[in-house]
Each structure stands twice: as C-alpha cells, then as structure tokens.
Short mmCIF file of C-alpha atoms in Angstrom, two decimals:
data_model
loop_
_atom_site.label_atom_id
_atom_site.label_comp_id
_atom_site.label_asym_id
_atom_site.label_seq_id
_atom_site.Cartn_x
_atom_site.Cartn_y
_atom_site.Cartn_z
CA UNK A 1 -37.94 40.50 1.18
CA UNK A 2 -38.30 40.48 -2.59
CA UNK A 3 -36.58 37.69 -4.49
CA UNK A 4 -37.28 39.09 -7.97
CA UNK A 5 -33.82 40.58 -8.43
CA UNK A 6 -31.86 37.86 -6.67
CA UNK A 7 -28.77 36.53 -8.41
CA UNK A 8 -27.17 33.12 -7.85
CA UNK A 9 -24.66 34.70 -5.46
CA UNK A 10 -27.52 36.17 -3.42
CA UNK A 11 -29.14 32.76 -3.07
CA UNK A 12 -25.82 31.21 -2.09
CA UNK A 13 -25.30 33.88 0.58
CA UNK A 14 -28.86 33.36 1.84
CA UNK A 15 -28.29 29.60 2.07
CA UNK A 16 -25.02 30.19 3.93
CA UNK A 17 -26.75 32.51 6.41
CA UNK A 18 -29.59 30.02 6.97
CA UNK A 19 -27.08 27.21 7.51
CA UNK A 20 -25.34 29.24 10.21
CA UNK A 21 -28.69 29.98 11.87
CA UNK A 22 -29.63 26.28 11.82
CA UNK A 23 -26.30 25.31 13.37
CA UNK A 24 -26.87 27.90 16.10
CA UNK A 25 -30.39 26.60 16.71
CA UNK A 26 -29.08 23.02 16.99
CA UNK A 27 -26.50 24.24 19.51
CA UNK A 28 -29.26 25.87 21.55
CA UNK A 29 -31.42 22.72 21.43
CA UNK A 30 -28.50 20.56 22.55
CA UNK A 31 -27.57 23.04 25.29
CA UNK A 32 -31.10 23.02 26.70
CA UNK A 33 -31.12 19.21 26.43
CA UNK A 34 -28.19 19.28 28.86
CA UNK A 35 -25.03 19.33 26.74
CA UNK A 36 -22.12 21.00 28.49
CA UNK A 37 -21.24 24.32 26.83
CA UNK A 38 -17.65 23.13 26.36
CA UNK A 39 -18.91 20.03 24.53
CA UNK A 40 -21.32 21.69 22.06
CA UNK A 41 -19.10 21.33 18.99
CA UNK A 42 -18.47 17.66 19.78
CA UNK A 43 -22.18 17.16 20.43
CA UNK A 44 -23.13 18.66 17.06
CA UNK A 45 -20.75 16.25 15.32
CA UNK A 46 -22.16 13.35 17.35
CA UNK A 47 -25.72 14.46 16.54
CA UNK A 48 -25.01 14.52 12.81
CA UNK A 49 -23.33 11.10 12.98
CA UNK A 50 -26.18 9.71 15.08
CA UNK A 51 -28.92 10.82 12.67
CA UNK A 52 -28.39 7.90 10.29
CA UNK A 53 -28.19 5.38 13.12
CA UNK A 54 -31.36 6.70 14.72
CA UNK A 55 -33.48 7.59 11.69
CA UNK A 56 -32.01 5.49 8.91
CA UNK A 57 -30.15 6.65 5.83
CA UNK A 58 -33.16 7.74 3.75
CA UNK A 59 -32.28 11.26 2.63
CA UNK A 60 -35.96 11.97 1.95
CA UNK A 61 -37.10 10.96 5.44
CA UNK A 62 -38.92 13.68 7.36
CA UNK A 63 -36.81 15.70 9.80
CA UNK A 64 -39.29 17.51 11.98
CA UNK A 65 -39.74 18.09 15.69
CA UNK A 66 -40.32 14.42 16.59
CA UNK A 67 -37.29 13.21 14.66
CA UNK A 68 -34.99 15.83 16.22
CA UNK A 69 -36.20 14.90 19.71
CA UNK A 70 -35.65 11.21 18.92
CA UNK A 71 -32.04 11.84 17.85
CA UNK A 72 -31.30 13.96 20.94
CA UNK A 73 -32.82 11.32 23.25
CA UNK A 74 -30.74 8.63 21.58
CA UNK A 75 -27.64 10.80 21.84
CA UNK A 76 -28.30 11.27 25.56
CA UNK A 77 -28.34 7.50 26.03
CA UNK A 78 -25.22 6.69 23.99
CA UNK A 79 -23.06 9.79 24.70
CA UNK A 80 -23.66 10.56 28.36
CA UNK A 81 -20.22 12.17 28.49
CA UNK A 82 -21.55 15.17 26.55
CA UNK A 83 -24.30 15.97 29.02
CA UNK A 84 -24.20 17.56 32.47
#
C-alpha cells in the first residue's frame, strides 16, 4: 500500500480500521483465555480498566506480549465471573 497520496481523512480511516481490528484481536485473546462469549464486551471494559492497576499509569510503558498476558492473568484472578 502506498501512502504517498494519503490525505488526513485516509489516515483517520486507517486508524479507525486498525482500532476495530485491535478490539477484535483483544476479544479473541480474552475468549481463548476463557471469557464467556456473552461476557466479552464486559471483559474488554474490565481489561481496559485493569491495565492501569496491573501495569501502572505510565502512558509510555511498553505494551507487548508479556504485559498483555499479565493483565489477562490478573483479570482472571479478580474477575472470575467473566470466565468459564
């Protein structure tokens, strides 16, 4: 994909599409971690709320594989009601 002729609106649309894909990927990760399908939306909200508690509030902190696993493990211990 060439970005030479991209306009601001194109970048905004691309960001929107990537955000949707990331939300879907988080849903999949939570589902395979054991979240009930009916509780996925609630689990995503809980995950986002739990990030600061688990990782701290540093906006520049890394958010890679290990950090995501840490948040999900913490969520499993504090929100057992979301998991099967």
